[in-house]
mmCIF file of C-alpha atoms in Angstrom:
data_model
loop_
_atom_site.group_PDB
_atom_site.id
_atom_site.type_symbol
_atom_site.label_atom_id
_atom_site.label_comp_id
_atom_site.label_asym_id
_atom_site.label_seq_id
_atom_site.Cartn_x
_atom_site.Cartn_y
_atom_site.Cartn_z
ATOM 1 C CA GLY A 1021 13.798 -29.895 27.076
ATOM 2 C CA ALA A 1022 10.156 -31.170 26.882
ATOM 3 C CA LEU A 1023 9.712 -29.755 23.548
ATOM 4 C CA ARG A 1024 12.803 -31.656 22.112
ATOM 5 C CA GLY A 1025 11.320 -34.674 23.805
ATOM 6 C CA GLN A 1026 7.885 -34.495 22.297
ATOM 7 C CA ALA A 1027 9.305 -33.977 18.647
ATOM 8 C CA ASP A 1028 11.544 -37.244 19.434
ATOM 9 C CA ALA A 1029 8.387 -39.047 20.655
ATOM 10 C CA LEU A 1030 6.335 -38.020 17.905
ATOM 11 C CA ALA A 1031 9.107 -39.066 15.364
ATOM 12 C CA ARG A 1032 8.995 -42.524 16.973
ATOM 13 C CA HIS A 1033 5.346 -42.760 16.905
ATOM 14 C CA LEU A 1034 5.387 -42.081 13.279
ATOM 15 C CA GLU A 1035 8.198 -44.626 12.527
ATOM 16 C CA ARG A 1036 6.269 -47.406 14.468
ATOM 17 C CA ARG A 1037 3.027 -46.718 12.728
ATOM 18 C CA PRO A 1038 3.769 -46.406 9.064
ATOM 19 C CA GLY A 1039 0.229 -46.488 8.135
ATOM 20 C CA LEU A 1040 -0.817 -43.160 9.662
ATOM 21 C CA ARG A 1041 -1.531 -40.331 7.269
ATOM 22 C CA LEU A 1042 0.333 -36.854 8.061
ATOM 23 C CA ASP A 1043 -2.986 -34.831 7.784
ATOM 24 C CA ASP A 1044 -4.421 -37.080 10.344
ATOM 25 C CA VAL A 1045 -1.770 -36.488 12.646
ATOM 26 C CA ALA A 1046 -1.520 -32.823 11.980
ATOM 27 C CA HIS A 1047 -5.447 -32.741 12.797
ATOM 28 C CA SER A 1048 -4.889 -34.640 16.135
ATOM 29 C CA LEU A 1049 -2.219 -32.407 17.239
ATOM 30 C CA ARG A 1050 -4.298 -29.435 16.477
ATOM 31 C CA THR A 1051 -7.541 -30.735 18.066
ATOM 32 C CA ASP A 1052 -6.372 -32.801 20.806
ATOM 33 C CA ARG A 1053 -3.435 -30.860 22.241
ATOM 34 C CA PRO A 1054 -3.357 -27.313 23.915
ATOM 35 C CA ALA A 1055 -1.134 -24.654 22.340
ATOM 36 C CA LEU A 1056 1.616 -24.281 25.262
ATOM 37 C CA ARG A 1057 4.125 -21.640 25.345
ATOM 38 C CA HIS A 1058 7.039 -23.445 23.862
ATOM 39 C CA ARG A 1059 6.312 -24.523 20.126
ATOM 40 C CA LEU A 1060 7.873 -26.369 17.299
ATOM 41 C CA THR A 1061 6.590 -26.835 13.766
ATOM 42 C CA VAL A 1062 7.728 -28.862 10.937
ATOM 43 C CA THR A 1063 6.718 -28.980 7.315
ATOM 44 C CA ALA A 1064 6.754 -31.968 5.420
ATOM 45 C CA ALA A 1065 5.131 -33.662 2.335
ATOM 46 C CA THR A 1066 6.001 -37.506 3.047
ATOM 47 C CA ARG A 1067 6.541 -39.456 6.194
ATOM 48 C CA GLU A 1068 10.328 -39.604 5.809
ATOM 49 C CA GLU A 1069 10.473 -35.781 5.434
ATOM 50 C CA ALA A 1070 8.460 -35.720 8.753
ATOM 51 C CA LEU A 1071 10.905 -37.956 10.453
ATOM 52 C CA ASP A 1072 13.907 -36.149 9.420
ATOM 53 C CA ALA A 1073 12.262 -32.757 10.267
ATOM 54 C CA LEU A 1074 11.182 -33.767 13.733
ATOM 55 C CA ARG A 1075 14.693 -35.093 14.598
ATOM 56 C CA SER A 1076 16.640 -32.333 13.318
ATOM 57 C CA ALA A 1077 14.449 -29.104 13.612
ATOM 58 C CA PRO A 1078 15.788 -26.346 15.968
ATOM 59 C CA PRO A 1079 13.645 -25.069 18.844
ATOM 60 C CA GLY A 1080 11.290 -22.351 17.692
ATOM 61 C CA PRO A 1081 11.616 -18.834 18.451
ATOM 62 C CA PRO A 1082 11.607 -17.957 22.353
ATOM 63 C CA PRO A 1083 8.166 -17.458 23.730
ATOM 64 C CA ALA A 1084 7.470 -13.707 24.214
ATOM 65 C CA ASP A 1085 6.404 -12.365 27.661
ATOM 66 C CA ASP A 1086 4.014 -9.767 25.984
ATOM 67 C CA PRO A 1087 1.254 -10.723 23.348
ATOM 68 C CA VAL A 1088 2.811 -11.255 19.947
ATOM 69 C CA ARG A 1089 2.475 -8.401 17.488
ATOM 70 C CA VAL A 1090 2.934 -8.854 13.846
ATOM 71 C CA ALA A 1091 4.209 -6.238 11.137
ATOM 72 C CA PHE A 1092 4.128 -6.783 7.300
ATOM 73 C CA LEU A 1093 6.932 -5.873 5.422
ATOM 74 C CA LEU A 1094 6.107 -5.116 1.596
ATOM 75 C CA PRO A 1095 8.980 -4.949 -0.665
ATOM 76 C CA GLY A 1096 9.437 -2.460 -3.760
ATOM 77 C CA GLY A 1097 10.541 -2.880 -7.251
ATOM 78 C CA GLY A 1098 13.481 -5.128 -8.225
ATOM 79 C CA THR A 1099 12.347 -8.165 -6.041
ATOM 80 C CA GLN A 1100 9.888 -9.559 -8.581
ATOM 81 C CA TYR A 1101 10.648 -12.463 -10.916
ATOM 82 C CA PRO A 1102 8.644 -14.153 -13.585
ATOM 83 C CA GLY A 1103 6.136 -16.843 -12.313
ATOM 84 C CA MET A 1104 6.219 -15.742 -8.747
ATOM 85 C CA GLY A 1105 3.349 -17.180 -6.932
ATOM 86 C CA ALA A 1106 2.276 -19.469 -9.710
ATOM 87 C CA GLU A 1107 1.672 -22.521 -7.461
ATOM 88 C CA LEU A 1108 -0.277 -20.324 -4.954
ATOM 89 C CA TYR A 1109 -2.676 -19.174 -7.746
ATOM 90 C CA ARG A 1110 -3.202 -22.706 -8.684
ATOM 91 C CA ASP A 1111 -3.612 -24.298 -5.192
ATOM 92 C CA HIS A 1112 -4.892 -21.511 -3.012
ATOM 93 C CA THR A 1113 -8.496 -20.271 -3.419
ATOM 94 C CA VAL A 1114 -8.083 -16.745 -1.675
ATOM 95 C CA TYR A 1115 -4.891 -16.140 -3.466
ATOM 96 C CA ARG A 1116 -6.335 -16.865 -6.869
ATOM 97 C CA ASP A 1117 -9.625 -14.918 -6.227
ATOM 98 C CA THR A 1118 -7.492 -11.903 -5.187
ATOM 99 C CA VAL A 1119 -5.195 -12.178 -8.299
ATOM 100 C CA ASP A 1120 -8.256 -12.263 -10.503
ATOM 101 C CA GLU A 1121 -9.760 -9.382 -8.785
ATOM 102 C CA CYS A 1122 -6.810 -7.350 -9.294
ATOM 103 C CA ALA A 1123 -6.434 -8.569 -13.200
ATOM 104 C CA ARG A 1124 -10.069 -7.307 -13.491
ATOM 105 C CA VAL A 1125 -9.237 -3.811 -11.949
ATOM 106 C CA LEU A 1126 -6.142 -3.529 -14.060
ATOM 107 C CA ARG A 1127 -7.569 -4.661 -17.472
ATOM 108 C CA PRO A 1128 -8.840 -1.292 -18.643
ATOM 109 C CA VAL A 1129 -5.724 0.621 -17.802
ATOM 110 C CA LEU A 1130 -3.028 -1.794 -18.496
ATOM 111 C CA GLY A 1131 -4.573 -2.880 -21.746
ATOM 112 C CA ALA A 1132 -3.581 -6.462 -21.103
ATOM 113 C CA ASP A 1133 -4.199 -9.310 -18.418
ATOM 114 C CA VAL A 1134 -1.610 -8.832 -15.739
ATOM 115 C CA ARG A 1135 -1.746 -12.755 -15.116
ATOM 116 C CA THR A 1136 -0.236 -13.103 -18.466
ATOM 117 C CA ALA A 1137 2.846 -11.161 -17.349
ATOM 118 C CA LEU A 1138 2.686 -13.001 -14.038
ATOM 119 C CA PHE A 1139 2.578 -16.479 -14.985
ATOM 120 C CA GLU A 1140 3.390 -16.812 -18.815
ATOM 121 C CA GLU A 1141 5.971 -14.398 -19.887
ATOM 122 C CA ARG A 1142 9.673 -14.729 -19.393
ATOM 123 C CA HIS A 1143 10.496 -10.995 -19.987
ATOM 124 C CA PRO A 1144 7.249 -8.853 -19.268
ATOM 125 C CA ASP A 1145 7.554 -5.023 -19.824
ATOM 126 C CA ASP A 1146 8.526 -3.112 -16.830
ATOM 127 C CA THR A 1147 5.065 -1.632 -16.247
ATOM 128 C CA ALA A 1148 3.458 -5.325 -16.245
ATOM 129 C CA ALA A 1149 6.413 -6.592 -14.118
ATOM 130 C CA PHE A 1150 6.040 -3.980 -11.163
ATOM 131 C CA LEU A 1151 2.197 -4.396 -11.137
ATOM 132 C CA GLY A 1152 2.780 -8.120 -11.202
ATOM 133 C CA LEU A 1153 4.768 -7.319 -7.659
ATOM 134 C CA VAL A 1154 1.754 -5.157 -6.221
ATOM 135 C CA VAL A 1155 -0.676 -7.832 -7.095
ATOM 136 C CA THR A 1156 1.390 -10.515 -5.674
ATOM 137 C CA GLU A 1157 2.075 -8.753 -2.330
ATOM 138 C CA TYR A 1158 -1.596 -7.669 -2.014
ATOM 139 C CA ALA A 1159 -2.768 -11.366 -2.660
ATOM 140 C CA LEU A 1160 -0.217 -12.868 -0.387
ATOM 141 C CA ALA A 1161 -1.322 -10.243 2.301
ATOM 142 C CA ARG A 1162 -4.827 -11.268 1.841
ATOM 143 C CA THR A 1163 -4.167 -15.026 1.949
ATOM 144 C CA LEU A 1164 -2.230 -14.684 5.364
ATOM 145 C CA VAL A 1165 -5.136 -12.557 6.785
ATOM 146 C CA GLU A 1166 -7.771 -15.205 5.811
ATOM 147 C CA SER A 1167 -5.399 -17.651 7.201
ATOM 148 C CA GLY A 1168 -5.732 -15.941 10.643
ATOM 149 C CA VAL A 1169 -2.341 -13.841 10.383
ATOM 150 C CA ARG A 1170 -3.716 -10.112 10.938
ATOM 151 C CA PRO A 1171 -0.986 -7.514 11.036
ATOM 152 C CA ASP A 1172 -0.790 -4.955 13.837
ATOM 153 C CA ALA A 1173 1.235 -2.496 11.724
ATOM 154 C CA LEU A 1174 2.712 -2.403 8.147
ATOM 155 C CA ILE A 1175 5.747 -0.985 6.461
ATOM 156 C CA GLY A 1176 6.371 -0.775 2.634
ATOM 157 C CA HIS A 1177 9.390 -0.032 0.595
ATOM 158 C CA SER A 1178 8.991 2.421 -1.993
ATOM 159 C CA LEU A 1179 6.356 0.801 -4.440
ATOM 160 C CA GLY A 1180 5.431 -1.495 -1.557
ATOM 161 C CA GLU A 1181 4.045 1.638 0.407
ATOM 162 C CA TYR A 1182 1.059 1.617 -1.898
ATOM 163 C CA THR A 1183 0.306 -2.024 -1.041
ATOM 164 C CA ALA A 1184 0.476 -1.072 2.644
ATOM 165 C CA ALA A 1185 -1.634 2.007 2.272
ATOM 166 C CA CYS A 1186 -4.203 -0.027 0.487
ATOM 167 C CA LEU A 1187 -4.222 -2.727 3.061
ATOM 168 C CA ALA A 1188 -4.330 -0.076 5.723
ATOM 169 C CA GLY A 1189 -7.856 1.415 4.117
ATOM 170 C CA VAL A 1190 -6.103 4.531 2.844
ATOM 171 C CA ILE A 1191 -7.057 3.867 -0.783
ATOM 172 C CA ASP A 1192 -9.168 1.644 -2.377
ATOM 173 C CA LEU A 1193 -7.904 -1.306 -4.594
ATOM 174 C CA ASP A 1194 -9.958 0.058 -7.500
ATOM 175 C CA ASP A 1195 -8.082 3.247 -7.188
ATOM 176 C CA MET A 1196 -4.655 2.139 -5.988
ATOM 177 C CA LEU A 1197 -3.989 -0.244 -8.849
ATOM 178 C CA PRO A 1198 -4.654 2.349 -11.608
ATOM 179 C CA LEU A 1199 -2.790 5.044 -9.978
ATOM 180 C CA VAL A 1200 0.227 2.752 -9.485
ATOM 181 C CA THR A 1201 0.016 2.061 -13.148
ATOM 182 C CA GLU A 1202 0.203 5.643 -13.828
ATOM 183 C CA ARG A 1203 2.993 6.083 -11.472
ATOM 184 C CA ILE A 1204 5.163 3.319 -12.846
ATOM 185 C CA ARG A 1205 4.713 4.689 -16.285
ATOM 186 C CA LEU A 1206 5.582 8.213 -15.363
ATOM 187 C CA ILE A 1207 8.752 7.099 -13.620
ATOM 188 C CA SER A 1208 9.894 4.996 -16.609
ATOM 189 C CA SER A 1209 9.334 7.610 -19.098
ATOM 190 C CA ALA A 1210 11.905 9.810 -16.968
ATOM 191 C CA GLY A 1211 14.550 7.215 -17.360
ATOM 192 C CA GLY A 1212 17.802 7.059 -15.333
ATOM 193 C CA ALA A 1213 19.471 4.452 -13.188
ATOM 194 C CA THR A 1214 19.776 3.488 -9.581
ATOM 195 C CA VAL A 1215 22.681 1.845 -7.975
ATOM 196 C CA GLY A 1216 22.878 -0.021 -4.553
ATOM 197 C CA VAL A 1217 26.183 0.874 -2.399
ATOM 198 C CA ALA A 1218 27.220 -1.074 0.643
ATOM 199 C CA ALA A 1219 28.349 1.688 2.615
ATOM 200 C CA PRO A 1220 26.671 3.953 5.143
ATOM 201 C CA ALA A 1221 24.772 7.007 3.853
ATOM 202 C CA GLU A 1222 26.650 9.454 5.705
ATOM 203 C CA GLU A 1223 29.650 8.365 3.652
ATOM 204 C CA ILE A 1224 28.288 8.393 0.396
ATOM 205 C CA GLU A 1225 26.345 11.715 0.837
ATOM 206 C CA PRO A 1226 29.696 14.009 0.347
ATOM 207 C CA LEU A 1227 30.501 12.207 -2.882
ATOM 208 C CA LEU A 1228 27.104 13.276 -4.515
ATOM 209 C CA ASP A 1229 26.618 16.439 -6.689
ATOM 210 C CA ASP A 1230 23.692 18.013 -8.192
ATOM 211 C CA THR A 1231 23.633 15.246 -10.907
ATOM 212 C CA LEU A 1232 22.953 12.595 -8.301
ATOM 213 C CA SER A 1233 20.303 11.904 -5.469
ATOM 214 C CA LEU A 1234 20.197 9.688 -2.427
ATOM 215 C CA ALA A 1235 17.450 7.744 -3.118
ATOM 216 C CA ALA A 1236 17.173 5.277 -0.088
ATOM 217 C CA VAL A 1237 18.533 4.597 3.190
ATOM 218 C CA ASN A 1238 18.078 1.015 3.712
ATOM 219 C CA GLY A 1239 20.354 -0.036 6.595
ATOM 220 C CA PRO A 1240 23.543 0.882 8.471
ATOM 221 C CA ASN A 1241 25.546 0.016 5.491
ATOM 222 C CA ALA A 1242 23.156 -0.191 2.643
ATOM 223 C CA CYS A 1243 21.973 2.989 0.563
ATOM 224 C CA THR A 1244 20.954 3.639 -3.186
ATOM 225 C CA VAL A 1245 21.929 6.420 -5.381
ATOM 226 C CA ALA A 1246 19.970 7.469 -8.445
ATOM 227 C CA GLY A 1247 20.365 9.872 -11.561
ATOM 228 C CA HIS A 1248 20.705 9.818 -15.165
ATOM 229 C CA LEU A 1249 22.547 7.146 -16.470
ATOM 230 C CA GLU A 1250 25.990 9.027 -17.406
ATOM 231 C CA ALA A 1251 25.963 10.328 -14.033
ATOM 232 C CA VAL A 1252 25.330 7.033 -12.332
ATOM 233 C CA THR A 1253 28.145 5.546 -14.473
ATOM 234 C CA ARG A 1254 30.417 8.170 -13.484
ATOM 235 C CA PHE A 1255 29.497 7.664 -9.779
ATOM 236 C CA GLU A 1256 30.246 3.855 -10.257
ATOM 237 C CA ASP A 1257 33.639 4.789 -11.435
ATOM 238 C CA ARG A 1258 34.342 6.591 -8.409
ATOM 239 C CA LEU A 1259 33.099 3.952 -6.175
ATOM 240 C CA THR A 1260 35.351 1.402 -7.933
ATOM 241 C CA ARG A 1261 38.366 3.539 -7.481
ATOM 242 C CA ARG A 1262 37.683 3.837 -3.822
ATOM 243 C CA GLY A 1263 37.022 0.107 -3.548
ATOM 244 C CA VAL A 1264 33.450 0.570 -2.156
ATOM 245 C CA PRO A 1265 31.046 -2.266 -3.126
ATOM 246 C CA PHE A 1266 28.159 -1.646 -5.303
ATOM 247 C CA ARG A 1267 25.355 -3.144 -7.583
ATOM 248 C CA ARG A 1268 23.322 -1.733 -10.386
ATOM 249 C CA LEU A 1269 19.691 -2.312 -9.487
ATOM 250 C CA ARG A 1270 17.589 -4.247 -11.916
ATOM 251 C CA ILE A 1271 15.108 -1.136 -12.458
ATOM 252 C CA PRO A 1272 15.817 1.189 -15.660
ATOM 253 C CA VAL A 1273 14.692 4.192 -13.557
ATOM 254 C CA ALA A 1274 16.087 6.920 -11.167
ATOM 255 C CA ALA A 1275 13.726 6.180 -8.412
ATOM 256 C CA HIS A 1276 13.399 8.577 -5.690
ATOM 257 C CA SER A 1277 15.492 11.466 -7.289
ATOM 258 C CA HIS A 1278 15.538 14.794 -9.008
ATOM 259 C CA VAL A 1279 15.121 12.933 -12.448
ATOM 260 C CA LEU A 1280 11.358 12.520 -11.582
ATOM 261 C CA ASP A 1281 10.879 16.227 -11.083
ATOM 262 C CA PRO A 1282 9.645 16.872 -14.681
ATOM 263 C CA VAL A 1283 6.907 14.121 -14.252
ATOM 264 C CA LEU A 1284 5.676 15.181 -10.826
ATOM 265 C CA PRO A 1285 2.995 17.728 -12.032
ATOM 266 C CA ALA A 1286 1.302 15.138 -14.241
ATOM 267 C CA TYR A 1287 1.415 12.319 -11.241
ATOM 268 C CA GLU A 1288 -0.063 15.174 -9.251
ATOM 269 C CA THR A 1289 -3.107 15.155 -11.568
ATOM 270 C CA HIS A 1290 -3.514 11.510 -11.237
ATOM 271 C CA LEU A 1291 -3.345 11.749 -7.303
ATOM 272 C CA GLY A 1292 -6.179 14.377 -7.289
ATOM 273 C CA GLN A 1293 -8.471 12.009 -8.857
ATOM 274 C CA VAL A 1294 -8.532 9.398 -5.888
ATOM 275 C CA THR A 1295 -10.211 9.197 -2.545
ATOM 276 C CA LEU A 1296 -7.565 9.208 0.293
ATOM 277 C CA ARG A 1297 -8.611 8.236 3.938
ATOM 278 C CA PRO A 1298 -7.032 8.018 7.274
ATOM 279 C CA PRO A 1299 -5.510 4.786 7.953
ATOM 280 C CA ARG A 1300 -7.487 2.281 9.715
ATOM 281 C CA LEU A 1301 -4.390 0.153 10.473
ATOM 282 C CA PRO A 1302 -0.955 2.024 11.564
ATOM 283 C CA TYR A 1303 1.882 2.082 9.028
ATOM 284 C CA VAL A 1304 5.198 3.613 8.836
ATOM 285 C CA THR A 1305 5.963 5.784 5.688
ATOM 286 C CA ASN A 1306 9.231 6.129 3.853
ATOM 287 C CA VAL A 1307 9.097 9.934 3.646
ATOM 288 C CA THR A 1308 9.640 10.339 7.229
ATOM 289 C CA GLY A 1309 10.860 7.251 8.689
ATOM 290 C CA THR A 1310 8.123 7.068 11.121
ATOM 291 C CA TRP A 1311 4.450 6.334 11.722
ATOM 292 C CA VAL A 1312 2.251 8.161 9.021
ATOM 293 C CA THR A 1313 -0.428 10.606 10.349
ATOM 294 C CA ASP A 1314 -4.029 11.045 9.184
ATOM 295 C CA ALA A 1315 -2.990 14.296 7.574
ATOM 296 C CA GLN A 1316 -0.220 12.923 5.667
ATOM 297 C CA ALA A 1317 -1.946 9.819 4.537
ATOM 298 C CA THR A 1318 -4.729 11.927 2.941
ATOM 299 C CA SER A 1319 -2.140 14.626 1.467
ATOM 300 C CA VAL A 1320 -1.330 14.885 -2.296
ATOM 301 C CA ARG A 1321 1.720 16.598 -1.313
ATOM 302 C CA HIS A 1322 2.830 13.630 0.839
ATOM 303 C CA TRP A 1323 2.422 11.289 -2.080
ATOM 304 C CA LEU A 1324 4.472 13.429 -4.242
ATOM 305 C CA ASP A 1325 7.246 13.463 -1.677
ATOM 306 C CA HIS A 1326 7.031 9.775 -1.219
ATOM 307 C CA THR A 1327 7.762 9.542 -5.014
ATOM 308 C CA ARG A 1328 10.465 12.198 -5.085
ATOM 309 C CA ASN A 1329 12.118 12.002 -1.700
ATOM 310 C CA THR A 1330 14.773 9.603 -0.151
ATOM 311 C CA VAL A 1331 13.407 6.190 1.130
ATOM 312 C CA ARG A 1332 14.009 6.371 4.994
ATOM 313 C CA PHE A 1333 13.655 2.586 5.488
ATOM 314 C CA THR A 1334 16.110 2.085 8.164
ATOM 315 C CA ASP A 1335 14.388 4.784 10.333
ATOM 316 C CA GLY A 1336 11.195 3.228 9.688
ATOM 317 C CA ILE A 1337 12.211 -0.052 10.860
ATOM 318 C CA ALA A 1338 13.514 1.647 14.027
ATOM 319 C CA ALA A 1339 10.236 3.212 14.630
ATOM 320 C CA LEU A 1340 8.308 -0.023 14.035
ATOM 321 C CA TRP A 1341 10.425 -1.901 16.457
ATOM 322 C CA ASP A 1342 10.561 0.766 19.131
ATOM 323 C CA ARG A 1343 6.619 0.776 19.486
ATOM 324 C CA LEU A 1344 5.762 -2.921 18.844
ATOM 325 C CA HIS A 1345 8.696 -5.191 18.776
ATOM 326 C CA PRO A 1346 6.783 -7.297 16.340
ATOM 327 C CA VAL A 1347 7.457 -10.555 14.367
ATOM 328 C CA LEU A 1348 8.595 -9.306 10.933
ATOM 329 C CA VAL A 1349 6.781 -10.865 7.964
ATOM 330 C CA GLU A 1350 7.853 -10.215 4.500
ATOM 331 C CA ILE A 1351 5.050 -10.075 2.094
ATOM 332 C CA GLY A 1352 6.319 -10.771 -1.100
ATOM 333 C CA PRO A 1353 9.300 -12.600 -3.100
ATOM 334 C CA GLY A 1354 12.190 -13.348 -1.096
ATOM 335 C CA ASP A 1355 13.920 -11.942 2.043
ATOM 336 C CA THR A 1356 15.123 -8.498 1.146
ATOM 337 C CA LEU A 1357 13.405 -6.369 3.536
ATOM 338 C CA THR A 1358 13.892 -8.907 6.456
ATOM 339 C CA LYS A 1359 17.731 -8.893 5.747
ATOM 340 C CA LEU A 1360 17.814 -5.048 5.817
ATOM 341 C CA ALA A 1361 15.660 -4.970 8.893
ATOM 342 C CA THR A 1362 18.079 -7.609 10.719
ATOM 343 C CA ALA A 1363 20.926 -5.551 9.787
ATOM 344 C CA ARG A 1364 19.347 -2.451 11.580
ATOM 345 C CA LEU A 1365 18.239 -4.449 14.575
ATOM 346 C CA ALA A 1366 21.346 -6.706 14.969
ATOM 347 C CA ASP A 1367 21.232 -6.363 18.659
ATOM 348 C CA GLU A 1368 17.762 -7.236 18.975
ATOM 349 C CA ALA A 1369 17.429 -10.616 17.217
ATOM 350 C CA PRO A 1370 13.833 -9.953 15.865
ATOM 351 C CA VAL A 1371 11.785 -13.009 14.658
ATOM 352 C CA THR A 1372 11.629 -12.854 10.799
ATOM 353 C CA VAL A 1373 9.334 -14.696 8.626
ATOM 354 C CA ILE A 1374 9.631 -15.216 4.746
ATOM 355 C CA THR A 1375 6.375 -16.071 3.002
ATOM 356 C CA MET A 1376 7.387 -16.558 -0.788
ATOM 357 C CA ARG A 1377 10.567 -18.115 -2.226
ATOM 358 C CA HIS A 1378 13.355 -16.385 -3.656
ATOM 359 C CA ALA A 1379 13.604 -16.681 -7.623
ATOM 360 C CA LYS A 1380 16.609 -19.094 -7.253
ATOM 361 C CA ALA A 1381 15.155 -21.128 -4.344
ATOM 362 C CA ASP A 1382 14.009 -24.816 -4.971
ATOM 363 C CA ALA A 1383 11.198 -25.096 -2.432
ATOM 364 C CA SER A 1384 7.796 -24.851 -3.820
ATOM 365 C CA ASP A 1385 5.319 -21.776 -3.020
ATOM 366 C CA GLY A 1386 3.073 -24.015 -0.924
ATOM 367 C CA PHE A 1387 6.041 -25.524 1.138
ATOM 368 C CA VAL A 1388 7.324 -21.882 1.968
ATOM 369 C CA LEU A 1389 4.006 -20.608 2.885
ATOM 370 C CA ALA A 1390 3.208 -23.481 5.158
ATOM 371 C CA GLU A 1391 6.721 -23.094 6.760
ATOM 372 C CA ALA A 1392 5.831 -19.549 7.300
ATOM 373 C CA LEU A 1393 2.385 -20.033 8.793
ATOM 374 C CA GLY A 1394 4.199 -22.863 11.063
ATOM 375 C CA ARG A 1395 6.832 -20.358 12.232
ATOM 376 C CA LEU A 1396 4.325 -17.695 13.077
ATOM 377 C CA TRP A 1397 2.401 -20.062 15.395
ATOM 378 C CA SER A 1398 5.817 -21.348 16.924
ATOM 379 C CA ALA A 1399 6.282 -17.690 17.817
ATOM 380 C CA GLY A 1400 3.017 -17.235 19.405
ATOM 381 C CA VAL A 1401 0.643 -16.099 16.623
ATOM 382 C CA ASP A 1402 -2.244 -18.610 17.656
ATOM 383 C CA GLY A 1403 -4.351 -17.888 14.433
ATOM 384 C CA ALA A 1404 -1.433 -18.886 12.096
ATOM 385 C CA LEU A 1405 -1.932 -22.557 12.774
ATOM 386 C CA PRO A 1406 -2.786 -23.676 9.103
ATOM 387 C CA PRO A 1407 -5.798 -25.736 8.528
ATOM 388 C CA VAL A 1408 -5.567 -29.318 7.391
ATOM 389 C CA PRO A 1409 -7.156 -29.882 3.827
ATOM 390 C CA GLY A 1410 -9.481 -32.499 3.176
ATOM 391 C CA ALA A 1411 -11.214 -34.609 5.865
ATOM 392 C CA PRO A 1412 -8.879 -35.587 8.415
ATOM 393 C CA ARG A 1413 -9.724 -38.025 11.293
ATOM 394 C CA ARG A 1414 -8.354 -38.110 14.793
ATOM 395 C CA VAL A 1415 -5.712 -40.831 15.434
ATOM 396 C CA PRO A 1416 -3.862 -41.830 18.589
ATOM 397 C CA LEU A 1417 -0.866 -39.633 19.507
ATOM 398 C CA PRO A 1418 1.996 -40.438 21.593
ATOM 399 C CA PRO A 1419 1.951 -39.336 25.381
ATOM 400 C CA TYR A 1420 3.420 -36.024 26.205
ATOM 401 C CA ALA A 1421 7.414 -36.340 26.760
ATOM 402 C CA PHE A 1422 7.069 -34.732 30.095
ATOM 403 C CA GLU A 1423 4.383 -36.598 31.654
ATOM 404 C CA ARG A 1424 6.272 -39.110 33.367
ATOM 405 C CA ARG A 1425 8.695 -36.600 35.043
ATOM 406 C CA ARG A 1426 5.438 -34.401 35.775
ATOM 407 C CA HIS A 1427 3.857 -37.239 37.830
ATOM 408 C CA TRP A 1428 6.983 -38.126 39.540
ATOM 409 C CA ILE A 1429 7.296 -34.602 40.863
#
C-alpha cells in the first residue's frame, strides 16, 4: 500500500513543480532513498509520460524471500530482423564497442562488415543475418553486465547456445564467431525446411517417418519438425487434414535433423581447430536439457550432437527453474523464449524481462532497455538500477507516503 501511495505522492510532487528535470528527480531518488523490498519503476521521456506512468503503473514483482538469481535466455535463428539494435549502437558506448569488436573479428571470415547487414541492408543473406543475431545477443549481454546485471546462469536455444558458451568462457569470441560462421554456411548448404507445430511432441512423433526429424521440443504444446522441403510440405498437408496448427519457420534450413548428416564431418574439422574450456558460468545445454558438464562443454562430439540432435529447450527451462528459480531475462529481439518458458512454468509465474523490442513494436530500443533495467531492479536485482546520464543534481523529494502512519503507530 505504501508503494502505491509513494508513486501517487511523487506524481503530485512533479505536477506541482513543473520546472523539475526528470534526470534530477531520478538521481535524487537513487541517492537519497534506500532500496526497500517493495519496488516500482517507471520509464518516461517527458514529465507528462512520468505523471501518467506513476499513476497507472502496476506494482512490481512480489519481493523474493531468497537472494534474486538471474538467468539469461539467448534465442536462436529466426528471431532476427533488419536494423535490430540500431539505436543501442548509436546511443550506448558498451554496445557499440562490442559490436565493433565483433565486426573486426568477422571481417576476414565473412568478407564483409556485419554492421552493414545489421543496420543498412533490408534483406541480408542468411549467413550475415544469423551472425548479426549472435553479435546482437553478445553485445546486449555485455551491455547488461556492464550495467550491473550479472547472470547466475545461461540457456541458449540452438544458435543461442554458442553465445551462451562464449559468455560462460567455454570458447573465446575470436574463435566463436568464425566457428559459427562456418556452422551457418554448412547448415545452409544442406538446405531443407523447418516447421513449427502447436502440439505436444508426443503427439507429433508418431506422425514422423525417416524423412523427417523432431528438431526441437520447445514447450508443452510447441515443437518443430525438419527435413527436406518435399517431406516437410507433405507433413504440413497431413497437419492441415488433422487440424493441427503449424507455421513454416523463416529459416531455409532443416535445423537439427538428419539432413545435416552429410555436412557434419566438415563441421567436425572446424570444431577441432578451436579451444574449448570448462564453463566458468553454469549453463543448460540443448543436447540433454540439463546442466552442461565440463566434459560435454569441451567435447567435439557434444557440439556435433548439439548441431544434429533435437533441441530439448522445455526440459532445459525446467532444469534451470528447479535449481535457481531465477528472473528470466531474454537477451535478443522480442520475447520468443520468455513466452516458451512461461508456458512450461505456467504454475510458477516466473518474472520475465525482455531487453530488445520485437520487430513490430513501436517502442525505441533505449526505452525497452531502460524498462528492462527498471523491471530487474524492481524484482530485487540491486545492480540493475540504471545510471542517470549527464550531471544531475539533487532536488527536493516528497516525504515518504507512509511516514505519517509510521509516526502515528
